PDB file of N, CA and C and ligand atoms in Angstrom:
ATOM      1  N   UNK A   1       2.659 -74.840 -32.300  1.00  0.00           N
ATOM      2  CA  UNK A   1       2.368 -74.325 -30.961  1.00  0.00           C
ATOM      3  C   UNK A   1       1.419 -73.122 -31.068  1.00  0.00           C
ATOM      4  N   UNK A   2       0.371 -73.103 -30.251  1.00  0.00           N
ATOM      5  CA  UNK A   2      -0.539 -71.957 -30.342  1.00  0.00           C
ATOM      6  C   UNK A   2      -0.120 -70.832 -29.396  1.00  0.00           C
ATOM      7  N   UNK A   3      -0.811 -69.708 -29.507  1.00  0.00           N
ATOM      8  CA  UNK A   3      -0.457 -68.510 -28.746  1.00  0.00           C
ATOM      9  C   UNK A   3      -0.484 -68.749 -27.246  1.00  0.00           C
ATOM     10  N   UNK A   4      -1.478 -69.540 -26.815  1.00  0.00           N
ATOM     11  CA  UNK A   4      -1.645 -69.787 -25.389  1.00  0.00           C
ATOM     12  C   UNK A   4      -0.435 -70.569 -24.829  1.00  0.00           C
ATOM     13  N   UNK A   5       0.013 -71.547 -25.622  1.00  0.00           N
ATOM     14  CA  UNK A   5       1.179 -72.338 -25.212  1.00  0.00           C
ATOM     15  C   UNK A   5       2.432 -71.470 -25.169  1.00  0.00           C
ATOM     16  N   UNK A   6       2.548 -70.619 -26.172  1.00  0.00           N
ATOM     17  CA  UNK A   6       3.707 -69.734 -26.248  1.00  0.00           C
ATOM     18  C   UNK A   6       3.733 -68.793 -25.040  1.00  0.00           C
ATOM     19  N   UNK A   7       2.556 -68.271 -24.685  1.00  0.00           N
ATOM     20  CA  UNK A   7       2.444 -67.388 -23.527  1.00  0.00           C
ATOM     21  C   UNK A   7       2.887 -68.109 -22.254  1.00  0.00           C
ATOM     22  N   UNK A   8       2.472 -69.367 -22.141  1.00  0.00           N
ATOM     23  CA  UNK A   8       2.812 -70.148 -20.949  1.00  0.00           C
ATOM     24  C   UNK A   8       4.325 -70.329 -20.848  1.00  0.00           C
ATOM     25  N   UNK A   9       4.973 -70.589 -21.994  1.00  0.00           N
ATOM     26  CA  UNK A   9       6.430 -70.743 -22.014  1.00  0.00           C
ATOM     27  C   UNK A   9       7.110 -69.418 -21.676  1.00  0.00           C
ATOM     28  N   UNK A  10       6.542 -68.343 -22.195  1.00  0.00           N
ATOM     29  CA  UNK A  10       7.116 -67.030 -21.937  1.00  0.00           C
ATOM     30  C   UNK A  10       7.073 -66.725 -20.440  1.00  0.00           C
ATOM     31  N   UNK A  11       5.951 -67.070 -19.818  1.00  0.00           N
ATOM     32  CA  UNK A  11       5.780 -66.819 -18.392  1.00  0.00           C
ATOM     33  C   UNK A  11       6.807 -67.630 -17.579  1.00  0.00           C
ATOM     34  N   UNK A  12       6.930 -68.885 -17.973  1.00  0.00           N
ATOM     35  CA  UNK A  12       7.842 -69.795 -17.289  1.00  0.00           C
ATOM     36  C   UNK A  12       9.292 -69.297 -17.415  1.00  0.00           C
ATOM     37  N   UNK A  13       9.657 -68.908 -18.636  1.00  0.00           N
ATOM     38  CA  UNK A  13      11.027 -68.458 -18.901  1.00  0.00           C
ATOM     39  C   UNK A  13      11.319 -67.121 -18.223  1.00  0.00           C
ATOM     40  N   UNK A  14      10.327 -66.232 -18.218  1.00  0.00           N
ATOM     41  CA  UNK A  14      10.528 -64.939 -17.568  1.00  0.00           C
ATOM     42  C   UNK A  14      10.763 -65.138 -16.073  1.00  0.00           C
ATOM     43  N   UNK A  15       9.976 -66.014 -15.470  1.00  0.00           N
ATOM     44  CA  UNK A  15      10.128 -66.288 -14.041  1.00  0.00           C
ATOM     45  C   UNK A  15      11.513 -66.854 -13.748  1.00  0.00           C
ATOM     46  N   UNK A  16      11.937 -67.780 -14.576  1.00  0.00           N
ATOM     47  CA  UNK A  16      13.248 -68.400 -14.369  1.00  0.00           C
ATOM     48  C   UNK A  16      14.377 -67.391 -14.592  1.00  0.00           C
ATOM     49  N   UNK A  17      14.190 -66.560 -15.590  1.00  0.00           N
ATOM     50  CA  UNK A  17      15.189 -65.546 -15.895  1.00  0.00           C
ATOM     51  C   UNK A  17      15.343 -64.578 -14.720  1.00  0.00           C
ATOM     52  N   UNK A  18      14.216 -64.148 -14.160  1.00  0.00           N
ATOM     53  CA  UNK A  18      14.272 -63.215 -13.037  1.00  0.00           C
ATOM     54  C   UNK A  18      14.928 -63.856 -11.820  1.00  0.00           C
ATOM     55  N   UNK A  19      14.591 -65.121 -11.619  1.00  0.00           N
ATOM     56  CA  UNK A  19      15.149 -65.866 -10.490  1.00  0.00           C
ATOM     57  C   UNK A  19      16.673 -65.971 -10.618  1.00  0.00           C
ATOM     58  N   UNK A  20      17.127 -66.305 -11.831  1.00  0.00           N
ATOM     59  CA  UNK A  20      18.567 -66.436 -12.071  1.00  0.00           C
ATOM     60  C   UNK A  20      19.273 -65.096 -11.951  1.00  0.00           C
ATOM     61  N   UNK A  21      18.607 -64.059 -12.450  1.00  0.00           N
ATOM     62  CA  UNK A  21      19.192 -62.726 -12.376  1.00  0.00           C
ATOM     63  C   UNK A  21      19.375 -62.307 -10.921  1.00  0.00           C
ATOM     64  N   UNK A  22      18.373 -62.592 -10.115  1.00  0.00           N
ATOM     65  CA  UNK A  22      18.442 -62.246  -8.696  1.00  0.00           C
ATOM     66  C   UNK A  22      19.585 -63.000  -8.024  1.00  0.00           C
ATOM     67  N   UNK A  23      19.741 -64.264  -8.376  1.00  0.00           N
ATOM     68  CA  UNK A  23      20.811 -65.075  -7.797  1.00  0.00           C
ATOM     69  C   UNK A  23      22.175 -64.534  -8.205  1.00  0.00           C
ATOM     70  N   UNK A  24      22.311 -64.197  -9.487  1.00  0.00           N
ATOM     71  CA  UNK A  24      23.584 -63.668  -9.976  1.00  0.00           C
ATOM     72  C   UNK A  24      23.893 -62.348  -9.284  1.00  0.00           C
ATOM     73  N   UNK A  25      22.886 -61.478  -9.185  1.00  0.00           N
ATOM     74  CA  UNK A  25      23.083 -60.177  -8.557  1.00  0.00           C
ATOM     75  C   UNK A  25      23.494 -60.326  -7.095  1.00  0.00           C
ATOM     76  N   UNK A  26      22.827 -61.256  -6.402  1.00  0.00           N
ATOM     77  CA  UNK A  26      23.139 -61.504  -5.004  1.00  0.00           C
ATOM     78  C   UNK A  26      24.590 -61.954  -4.868  1.00  0.00           C
ATOM     79  N   UNK A  27      25.002 -62.807  -5.786  1.00  0.00           N
ATOM     80  CA  UNK A  27      26.375 -63.320  -5.761  1.00  0.00           C
ATOM     81  C   UNK A  27      27.392 -62.232  -6.042  1.00  0.00           C
ATOM     82  N   UNK A  28      27.052 -61.357  -6.981  1.00  0.00           N
ATOM     83  CA  UNK A  28      27.980 -60.296  -7.352  1.00  0.00           C
ATOM     84  C   UNK A  28      28.072 -59.247  -6.254  1.00  0.00           C
ATOM     85  N   UNK A  29      26.939 -58.934  -5.621  1.00  0.00           N
ATOM     86  CA  UNK A  29      26.899 -57.876  -4.630  1.00  0.00           C
ATOM     87  C   UNK A  29      27.562 -58.314  -3.328  1.00  0.00           C
ATOM     88  N   UNK A  30      27.087 -59.437  -2.816  1.00  0.00           N
ATOM     89  CA  UNK A  30      27.540 -59.848  -1.485  1.00  0.00           C
ATOM     90  C   UNK A  30      28.667 -60.864  -1.527  1.00  0.00           C
ATOM     91  N   UNK A  31      28.933 -61.400  -2.684  1.00  0.00           N
ATOM     92  CA  UNK A  31      29.896 -62.480  -2.768  1.00  0.00           C
ATOM     93  C   UNK A  31      29.204 -63.752  -2.340  1.00  0.00           C
ATOM     94  N   UNK A  32      29.749 -64.867  -2.726  1.00  0.00           N
ATOM     95  CA  UNK A  32      29.102 -66.144  -2.439  1.00  0.00           C
ATOM     96  C   UNK A  32      28.966 -66.433  -0.956  1.00  0.00           C
ATOM     97  N   UNK A  33      29.748 -65.742  -0.122  1.00  0.00           N
ATOM     98  CA  UNK A  33      29.752 -66.055   1.309  1.00  0.00           C
ATOM     99  C   UNK A  33      28.420 -65.732   1.985  1.00  0.00           C
ATOM    100  N   UNK A  34      27.600 -64.853   1.379  1.00  0.00           N
ATOM    101  CA  UNK A  34      26.339 -64.484   2.008  1.00  0.00           C
ATOM    102  C   UNK A  34      25.267 -65.543   1.775  1.00  0.00           C
ATOM    103  N   UNK A  35      25.512 -66.384   0.833  1.00  0.00           N
ATOM    104  CA  UNK A  35      24.572 -67.450   0.523  1.00  0.00           C
ATOM    105  C   UNK A  35      24.860 -68.627   1.454  1.00  0.00           C
ATOM    106  N   UNK A  36      23.869 -69.049   2.198  1.00  0.00           N
ATOM    107  CA  UNK A  36      24.082 -70.097   3.203  1.00  0.00           C
ATOM    108  C   UNK A  36      24.729 -71.351   2.627  1.00  0.00           C
ATOM    109  N   UNK A  37      24.200 -71.754   1.481  1.00  0.00           N
ATOM    110  CA  UNK A  37      24.712 -72.970   0.874  1.00  0.00           C
ATOM    111  C   UNK A  37      26.151 -72.766   0.403  1.00  0.00           C
ATOM    112  N   UNK A  38      26.425 -71.551  -0.107  1.00  0.00           N
ATOM    113  CA  UNK A  38      27.765 -71.247  -0.607  1.00  0.00           C
ATOM    114  C   UNK A  38      28.775 -71.206   0.537  1.00  0.00           C
ATOM    115  N   UNK A  39      28.326 -70.732   1.701  1.00  0.00           N
ATOM    116  CA  UNK A  39      29.217 -70.697   2.861  1.00  0.00           C
ATOM    117  C   UNK A  39      29.669 -72.114   3.169  1.00  0.00           C
ATOM    118  N   UNK A  40      28.699 -72.987   3.180  1.00  0.00           N
ATOM    119  CA  UNK A  40      29.000 -74.389   3.450  1.00  0.00           C
ATOM    120  C   UNK A  40      30.014 -74.935   2.444  1.00  0.00           C
ATOM    121  N   UNK A  41      29.732 -74.669   1.171  1.00  0.00           N
ATOM    122  CA  UNK A  41      30.621 -75.156   0.120  1.00  0.00           C
ATOM    123  C   UNK A  41      31.997 -74.499   0.262  1.00  0.00           C
ATOM    124  N   UNK A  42      31.995 -73.185   0.522  1.00  0.00           N
ATOM    125  CA  UNK A  42      33.243 -72.449   0.667  1.00  0.00           C
ATOM    126  C   UNK A  42      34.096 -73.007   1.795  1.00  0.00           C
ATOM    127  N   UNK A  43      33.436 -73.385   2.884  1.00  0.00           N
ATOM    128  CA  UNK A  43      34.166 -73.907   4.035  1.00  0.00           C
ATOM    129  C   UNK A  43      34.827 -75.245   3.748  1.00  0.00           C
ATOM    130  N   UNK A  44      34.173 -76.031   2.925  1.00  0.00           N
ATOM    131  CA  UNK A  44      34.741 -77.354   2.676  1.00  0.00           C
ATOM    132  C   UNK A  44      35.581 -77.375   1.404  1.00  0.00           C
ATOM    133  N   UNK A  45      35.606 -76.228   0.685  1.00  0.00           N
ATOM    134  CA  UNK A  45      36.324 -76.215  -0.592  1.00  0.00           C
ATOM    135  C   UNK A  45      37.821 -76.121  -0.368  1.00  0.00           C
ATOM    136  N   UNK A  46      38.355 -77.111   0.291  1.00  0.00           N
ATOM    137  CA  UNK A  46      39.773 -77.093   0.641  1.00  0.00           C
ATOM    138  C   UNK A  46      40.625 -77.601  -0.508  1.00  0.00           C
ATOM    139  N   UNK A  47      40.121 -78.562  -1.214  1.00  0.00           N
ATOM    140  CA  UNK A  47      40.901 -79.122  -2.314  1.00  0.00           C
ATOM    141  C   UNK A  47      40.522 -78.442  -3.621  1.00  0.00           C
ATOM    142  N   UNK A  48      41.386 -78.527  -4.582  1.00  0.00           N
ATOM    143  CA  UNK A  48      41.101 -77.881  -5.856  1.00  0.00           C
ATOM    144  C   UNK A  48      39.920 -78.552  -6.546  1.00  0.00           C
ATOM    145  N   UNK A  49      39.718 -79.813  -6.253  1.00  0.00           N
ATOM    146  CA  UNK A  49      38.580 -80.510  -6.845  1.00  0.00           C
ATOM    147  C   UNK A  49      37.270 -79.875  -6.381  1.00  0.00           C
ATOM    148  N   UNK A  50      37.190 -79.600  -5.079  1.00  0.00           N
ATOM    149  CA  UNK A  50      35.974 -78.976  -4.546  1.00  0.00           C
ATOM    150  C   UNK A  50      35.806 -77.551  -5.060  1.00  0.00           C
ATOM    151  N   UNK A  51      36.916 -76.855  -5.228  1.00  0.00           N
ATOM    152  CA  UNK A  51      36.833 -75.497  -5.768  1.00  0.00           C
ATOM    153  C   UNK A  51      36.335 -75.513  -7.201  1.00  0.00           C
ATOM    154  N   UNK A  52      36.715 -76.559  -7.897  1.00  0.00           N
ATOM    155  CA  UNK A  52      36.257 -76.697  -9.275  1.00  0.00           C
ATOM    156  C   UNK A  52      34.751 -76.878  -9.333  1.00  0.00           C
ATOM    157  N   UNK A  53      34.208 -77.609  -8.355  1.00  0.00           N
ATOM    158  CA  UNK A  53      32.755 -77.804  -8.304  1.00  0.00           C
ATOM    159  C   UNK A  53      32.071 -76.456  -8.089  1.00  0.00           C
ATOM    160  N   UNK A  54      32.592 -75.656  -7.158  1.00  0.00           N
ATOM    161  CA  UNK A  54      32.021 -74.340  -6.888  1.00  0.00           C
ATOM    162  C   UNK A  54      32.069 -73.494  -8.145  1.00  0.00           C
ATOM    163  N   UNK A  55      33.205 -73.535  -8.830  1.00  0.00           N
ATOM    164  CA  UNK A  55      33.353 -72.771 -10.065  1.00  0.00           C
ATOM    165  C   UNK A  55      32.352 -73.254 -11.112  1.00  0.00           C
ATOM    166  N   UNK A  56      32.206 -74.555 -11.207  1.00  0.00           N
ATOM    167  CA  UNK A  56      31.272 -75.140 -12.169  1.00  0.00           C
ATOM    168  C   UNK A  56      29.842 -74.692 -11.918  1.00  0.00           C
ATOM    169  N   UNK A  57      29.472 -74.576 -10.646  1.00  0.00           N
ATOM    170  CA  UNK A  57      28.117 -74.143 -10.317  1.00  0.00           C
ATOM    171  C   UNK A  57      27.890 -72.700 -10.754  1.00  0.00           C
ATOM    172  N   UNK A  58      28.922 -71.875 -10.574  1.00  0.00           N
ATOM    173  CA  UNK A  58      28.804 -70.473 -10.993  1.00  0.00           C
ATOM    174  C   UNK A  58      28.698 -70.395 -12.505  1.00  0.00           C
ATOM    175  N   UNK A  59      29.534 -71.142 -13.186  1.00  0.00           N
ATOM    176  CA  UNK A  59      29.530 -71.114 -14.644  1.00  0.00           C
ATOM    177  C   UNK A  59      28.180 -71.555 -15.167  1.00  0.00           C
ATOM    178  N   UNK A  60      27.593 -72.596 -14.572  1.00  0.00           N
ATOM    179  CA  UNK A  60      26.326 -73.071 -15.092  1.00  0.00           C
ATOM    180  C   UNK A  60      25.207 -72.088 -14.762  1.00  0.00           C
ATOM    181  N   UNK A  61      25.354 -71.322 -13.689  1.00  0.00           N
ATOM    182  CA  UNK A  61      24.372 -70.297 -13.356  1.00  0.00           C
ATOM    183  C   UNK A  61      24.335 -69.229 -14.454  1.00  0.00           C
ATOM    184  N   UNK A  62      25.520 -68.800 -14.893  1.00  0.00           N
ATOM    185  CA  UNK A  62      25.597 -67.810 -15.959  1.00  0.00           C
ATOM    186  C   UNK A  62      25.123 -68.392 -17.283  1.00  0.00           C
ATOM    187  N   UNK A  63      25.463 -69.635 -17.501  1.00  0.00           N
ATOM    188  CA  UNK A  63      25.069 -70.290 -18.742  1.00  0.00           C
ATOM    189  C   UNK A  63      23.541 -70.396 -18.821  1.00  0.00           C
ATOM    190  N   UNK A  64      22.924 -70.743 -17.689  1.00  0.00           N
ATOM    191  CA  UNK A  64      21.470 -70.852 -17.675  1.00  0.00           C
ATOM    192  C   UNK A  64      20.808 -69.491 -17.848  1.00  0.00           C
ATOM    193  N   UNK A  65      21.424 -68.471 -17.277  1.00  0.00           N
ATOM    194  CA  UNK A  65      20.902 -67.111 -17.430  1.00  0.00           C
ATOM    195  C   UNK A  65      20.914 -66.725 -18.908  1.00  0.00           C
ATOM    196  N   UNK A  66      22.019 -67.030 -19.563  1.00  0.00           N
ATOM    197  CA  UNK A  66      22.169 -66.704 -20.980  1.00  0.00           C
ATOM    198  C   UNK A  66      21.160 -67.493 -21.826  1.00  0.00           C
ATOM    199  N   UNK A  67      21.010 -68.780 -21.497  1.00  0.00           N
ATOM    200  CA  UNK A  67      20.088 -69.623 -22.260  1.00  0.00           C
ATOM    201  C   UNK A  67      18.648 -69.135 -22.128  1.00  0.00           C
ATOM    202  N   UNK A  68      18.255 -68.728 -20.908  1.00  0.00           N
ATOM    203  CA  UNK A  68      16.874 -68.279 -20.738  1.00  0.00           C
ATOM    204  C   UNK A  68      16.678 -66.922 -21.414  1.00  0.00           C
ATOM    205  N   UNK A  69      17.717 -66.103 -21.417  1.00  0.00           N
ATOM    206  CA  UNK A  69      17.653 -64.810 -22.100  1.00  0.00           C
ATOM    207  C   UNK A  69      17.441 -65.009 -23.601  1.00  0.00           C
ATOM    208  N   UNK A  70      18.223 -65.940 -24.147  1.00  0.00           N
ATOM    209  CA  UNK A  70      18.131 -66.203 -25.585  1.00  0.00           C
ATOM    210  C   UNK A  70      16.780 -66.797 -25.962  1.00  0.00           C
ATOM    211  N   UNK A  71      16.241 -67.647 -25.087  1.00  0.00           N
ATOM    212  CA  UNK A  71      14.930 -68.241 -25.361  1.00  0.00           C
ATOM    213  C   UNK A  71      13.851 -67.155 -25.385  1.00  0.00           C
ATOM    214  N   UNK A  72      13.958 -66.186 -24.458  1.00  0.00           N
ATOM    215  CA  UNK A  72      12.991 -65.085 -24.434  1.00  0.00           C
ATOM    216  C   UNK A  72      13.101 -64.237 -25.705  1.00  0.00           C
ATOM    217  N   UNK A  73      14.339 -64.076 -26.186  1.00  0.00           N
ATOM    218  CA  UNK A  73      14.535 -63.328 -27.439  1.00  0.00           C
ATOM    219  C   UNK A  73      13.895 -64.078 -28.603  1.00  0.00           C
ATOM    220  N   UNK A  74      14.014 -65.413 -28.575  1.00  0.00           N
ATOM    221  CA  UNK A  74      13.413 -66.205 -29.652  1.00  0.00           C
ATOM    222  C   UNK A  74      11.886 -66.097 -29.604  1.00  0.00           C
ATOM    223  N   UNK A  75      11.336 -65.952 -28.399  1.00  0.00           N
ATOM    224  CA  UNK A  75       9.885 -65.789 -28.300  1.00  0.00           C
ATOM    225  C   UNK A  75       9.479 -64.485 -28.978  1.00  0.00           C
ATOM    226  N   UNK A  76      10.198 -63.391 -28.693  1.00  0.00           N
ATOM    227  CA  UNK A  76       9.804 -62.128 -29.353  1.00  0.00           C
ATOM    228  C   UNK A  76      10.106 -62.151 -30.843  1.00  0.00           C
ATOM    229  N   UNK A  77      11.108 -62.927 -31.247  1.00  0.00           N
ATOM    230  CA  UNK A  77      11.444 -62.997 -32.670  1.00  0.00           C
ATOM    231  C   UNK A  77      10.529 -63.958 -33.424  1.00  0.00           C
ATOM    232  N   UNK A  78       9.767 -64.758 -32.673  1.00  0.00           N
ATOM    233  CA  UNK A  78       8.853 -65.701 -33.308  1.00  0.00           C
ATOM    234  C   UNK A  78       9.505 -66.990 -33.751  1.00  0.00           C
ATOM    235  N   UNK A  79      10.717 -67.249 -33.257  1.00  0.00           N
ATOM    236  CA  UNK A  79      11.408 -68.479 -33.660  1.00  0.00           C
ATOM    237  C   UNK A  79      11.477 -69.492 -32.521  1.00  0.00           C
ATOM    238  N   UNK A  80      10.793 -69.183 -31.418  1.00  0.00           N
ATOM    239  CA  UNK A  80      10.832 -70.084 -30.278  1.00  0.00           C
ATOM    240  C   UNK A  80      10.171 -71.420 -30.631  1.00  0.00           C
ATOM    241  N   UNK A  81      10.800 -72.514 -30.163  1.00  0.00           N
ATOM    242  CA  UNK A  81      10.227 -73.832 -30.424  1.00  0.00           C
ATOM    243  C   UNK A  81      10.864 -74.500 -31.639  1.00  0.00           C
ATOM    244  N   UNK A  82      11.756 -73.758 -32.296  1.00  0.00           N
ATOM    245  CA  UNK A  82      12.471 -74.327 -33.437  1.00  0.00           C
ATOM    246  C   UNK A  82      13.957 -74.438 -33.101  1.00  0.00           C
ATOM    247  N   UNK A  83      14.547 -75.540 -33.527  1.00  0.00           N
ATOM    248  CA  UNK A  83      15.961 -75.788 -33.279  1.00  0.00           C
ATOM    249  C   UNK A  83      16.798 -74.711 -33.964  1.00  0.00           C
ATOM    250  N   UNK A  84      17.776 -74.151 -33.219  1.00  0.00           N
ATOM    251  CA  UNK A  84      18.598 -73.094 -33.806  1.00  0.00           C
ATOM    252  C   UNK A  84      19.644 -73.661 -34.765  1.00  0.00           C
ATOM    253  N   UNK A  85      19.804 -74.979 -34.775  1.00  0.00           N
ATOM    254  CA  UNK A  85      20.772 -75.583 -35.692  1.00  0.00           C
ATOM    255  C   UNK A  85      20.116 -76.091 -36.971  1.00  0.00           C
ATOM    256  N   UNK A  86      19.112 -76.968 -36.819  1.00  0.00           N
ATOM    257  CA  UNK A  86      18.526 -77.577 -38.018  1.00  0.00           C
ATOM    258  C   UNK A  86      17.165 -76.983 -38.365  1.00  0.00           C
ATOM    259  N   UNK A  87      16.659 -76.074 -37.500  1.00  0.00           N
ATOM    260  CA  UNK A  87      15.399 -75.371 -37.718  1.00  0.00           C
ATOM    261  C   UNK A  87      14.172 -76.260 -37.726  1.00  0.00           C
ATOM    262  N   UNK A  88      14.309 -77.497 -37.253  1.00  0.00           N
ATOM    263  CA  UNK A  88      13.116 -78.326 -37.149  1.00  0.00           C
ATOM    264  C   UNK A  88      12.416 -78.008 -35.820  1.00  0.00           C
ATOM    265  N   UNK A  89      11.155 -78.402 -35.726  1.00  0.00           N
ATOM    266  CA  UNK A  89      10.382 -78.107 -34.530  1.00  0.00           C
ATOM    267  C   UNK A  89      10.863 -78.932 -33.339  1.00  0.00           C
ATOM    268  N   UNK A  90      10.989 -78.294 -32.191  1.00  0.00           N
ATOM    269  CA  UNK A  90      11.350 -79.015 -30.972  1.00  0.00           C
ATOM    270  C   UNK A  90      10.052 -79.513 -30.352  1.00  0.00           C
ATOM    271  N   UNK A  91      10.029 -80.768 -29.899  1.00  0.00           N
ATOM    272  CA  UNK A  91       8.782 -81.332 -29.373  1.00  0.00           C
ATOM    273  C   UNK A  91       8.321 -80.578 -28.128  1.00  0.00           C
ATOM    274  N   UNK A  92       7.007 -80.490 -27.965  1.00  0.00           N
ATOM    275  CA  UNK A  92       6.445 -79.793 -26.804  1.00  0.00           C
ATOM    276  C   UNK A  92       6.854 -80.475 -25.503  1.00  0.00           C
ATOM    277  N   UNK A  93       7.017 -81.772 -25.580  1.00  0.00           N
ATOM    278  CA  UNK A  93       7.425 -82.529 -24.402  1.00  0.00           C
ATOM    279  C   UNK A  93       8.814 -82.078 -23.943  1.00  0.00           C
ATOM    280  N   UNK A  94       9.704 -81.925 -24.919  1.00  0.00           N
ATOM    281  CA  UNK A  94      11.066 -81.476 -24.618  1.00  0.00           C
ATOM    282  C   UNK A  94      11.057 -80.038 -24.099  1.00  0.00           C
ATOM    283  N   UNK A  95      10.271 -79.188 -24.732  1.00  0.00           N
ATOM    284  CA  UNK A  95      10.193 -77.795 -24.301  1.00  0.00           C
ATOM    285  C   UNK A  95       9.580 -77.686 -22.899  1.00  0.00           C
ATOM    286  N   UNK A  96       8.676 -78.604 -22.604  1.00  0.00           N
ATOM    287  CA  UNK A  96       8.072 -78.591 -21.279  1.00  0.00           C
ATOM    288  C   UNK A  96       9.098 -78.885 -20.201  1.00  0.00           C
ATOM    289  N   UNK A  97      10.050 -79.748 -20.538  1.00  0.00           N
ATOM    290  CA  UNK A  97      11.079 -80.127 -19.571  1.00  0.00           C
ATOM    291  C   UNK A  97      12.210 -79.108 -19.526  1.00  0.00           C
ATOM    292  N   UNK A  98      12.639 -78.629 -20.690  1.00  0.00           N
ATOM    293  CA  UNK A  98      13.743 -77.660 -20.779  1.00  0.00           C
ATOM    294  C   UNK A  98      13.374 -76.537 -21.747  1.00  0.00           C
ATOM    295  N   UNK A  99      12.494 -75.605 -21.308  1.00  0.00           N
ATOM    296  CA  UNK A  99      11.994 -74.574 -22.235  1.00  0.00           C
ATOM    297  C   UNK A  99      13.079 -73.659 -22.803  1.00  0.00           C
ATOM    298  N   UNK A 100      14.237 -73.621 -22.151  1.00  0.00           N
ATOM    299  CA  UNK A 100      15.309 -72.725 -22.617  1.00  0.00           C
ATOM    300  C   UNK A 100      16.218 -73.395 -23.642  1.00  0.00           C
ATOM    301  N   UNK A 101      15.945 -74.649 -23.980  1.00  0.00           N
ATOM    302  CA  UNK A 101      16.871 -75.326 -24.893  1.00  0.00           C
ATOM    303  C   UNK A 101      16.815 -74.734 -26.314  1.00  0.00           C
ATOM    304  N   UNK A 102      17.976 -74.509 -26.936  1.00  0.00           N
ATOM    305  CA  UNK A 102      17.970 -74.004 -28.311  1.00  0.00           C
ATOM    306  C   UNK A 102      17.967 -75.126 -29.354  1.00  0.00           C
ATOM    307  N   UNK A 103      18.087 -76.384 -28.891  1.00  0.00           N
ATOM    308  CA  UNK A 103      18.257 -77.480 -29.847  1.00  0.00           C
ATOM    309  C   UNK A 103      17.161 -78.540 -29.743  1.00  0.00           C
ATOM    310  N   UNK A 104      16.896 -79.190 -30.868  1.00  0.00           N
ATOM    311  CA  UNK A 104      16.031 -80.355 -30.846  1.00  0.00           C
ATOM    312  C   UNK A 104      16.840 -81.515 -30.266  1.00  0.00           C
ATOM    313  N   UNK A 105      16.154 -82.585 -29.963  1.00  0.00           N
ATOM    314  CA  UNK A 105      16.831 -83.707 -29.300  1.00  0.00           C
ATOM    315  C   UNK A 105      17.930 -84.306 -30.180  1.00  0.00           C
ATOM    316  N   UNK A 106      17.700 -84.338 -31.494  1.00  0.00           N
ATOM    317  CA  UNK A 106      18.691 -84.898 -32.415  1.00  0.00           C
ATOM    318  C   UNK A 106      19.994 -84.111 -32.388  1.00  0.00           C
ATOM    319  N   UNK A 107      19.883 -82.777 -32.469  1.00  0.00           N
ATOM    320  CA  UNK A 107      21.077 -81.932 -32.459  1.00  0.00           C
ATOM    321  C   UNK A 107      21.753 -81.964 -31.090  1.00  0.00           C
ATOM    322  N   UNK A 108      20.940 -81.993 -30.036  1.00  0.00           N
ATOM    323  CA  UNK A 108      21.493 -82.053 -28.688  1.00  0.00           C
ATOM    324  C   UNK A 108      22.361 -83.307 -28.524  1.00  0.00           C
ATOM    325  N   UNK A 109      21.836 -84.430 -29.008  1.00  0.00           N
ATOM    326  CA  UNK A 109      22.576 -85.689 -28.889  1.00  0.00           C
ATOM    327  C   UNK A 109      23.865 -85.654 -29.700  1.00  0.00           C
ATOM    328  N   UNK A 110      23.754 -85.042 -30.863  1.00  0.00           N
ATOM    329  CA  UNK A 110      24.926 -84.942 -31.717  1.00  0.00           C
ATOM    330  C   UNK A 110      26.004 -84.077 -31.054  1.00  0.00           C
ATOM    331  N   UNK A 111      25.570 -82.975 -30.442  1.00  0.00           N
ATOM    332  CA  UNK A 111      26.514 -82.085 -29.752  1.00  0.00           C
ATOM    333  C   UNK A 111      27.193 -82.800 -28.599  1.00  0.00           C
ATOM    334  N   UNK A 112      26.380 -83.563 -27.848  1.00  0.00           N
ATOM    335  CA  UNK A 112      26.941 -84.269 -26.696  1.00  0.00           C
ATOM    336  C   UNK A 112      27.942 -85.331 -27.117  1.00  0.00           C
ATOM    337  N   UNK A 113      27.648 -85.964 -28.251  1.00  0.00           N
ATOM    338  CA  UNK A 113      28.561 -86.985 -28.759  1.00  0.00           C
ATOM    339  C   UNK A 113      29.889 -86.371 -29.208  1.00  0.00           C
ATOM    340  N   UNK A 114      29.808 -85.150 -29.773  1.00  0.00           N
ATOM    341  CA  UNK A 114      31.024 -84.534 -30.324  1.00  0.00           C
ATOM    342  C   UNK A 114      31.870 -83.859 -29.239  1.00  0.00           C
ATOM    343  N   UNK A 115      31.333 -83.763 -28.015  1.00  0.00           N
ATOM    344  CA  UNK A 115      32.100 -83.109 -26.960  1.00  0.00           C
ATOM    345  C   UNK A 115      33.169 -84.001 -26.379  1.00  0.00           C
TER     346      UNK A 115
HETATM  347 ZN1   ZN B   1      18.050 -79.687 -34.549  1.00  0.00          ZN
END
C-alpha cells in the first residue's frame, strides 16, 4: 500500500471514528431517548427480546468505536493493512469495505467458525 492509499484510509477511519464518538457522547449525555430512532425502539422494547436488540446495537456501537480507534493506532504504528493474528497483508478490497478490520479474510473466517 502506498502513502496516498494509507492517507485515504486514515481520512476514512478518522471520519468514522469522530462520527461514532459523537453518537456515543450523545447517547451518554442525553440518554438514548433523545435519539429519534432510539425513542421508537424504546417504545416498542416491551419484550426482553427487543431489549436485547437495543442492547446489541449499543454494544456494537462501542465495539466499532474501539475497532476504528485501534485501526488508527495501527496507521500511526505503521502496521495498518496487516492481519493482527497472522501478520499477512489484508487485501485492499477487504480494507476498502471494512477499513477497521484487524484480520485478514482467512483469520476472520476461522474466528467466525470457532465462535
Ligand atoms: Zn490473518
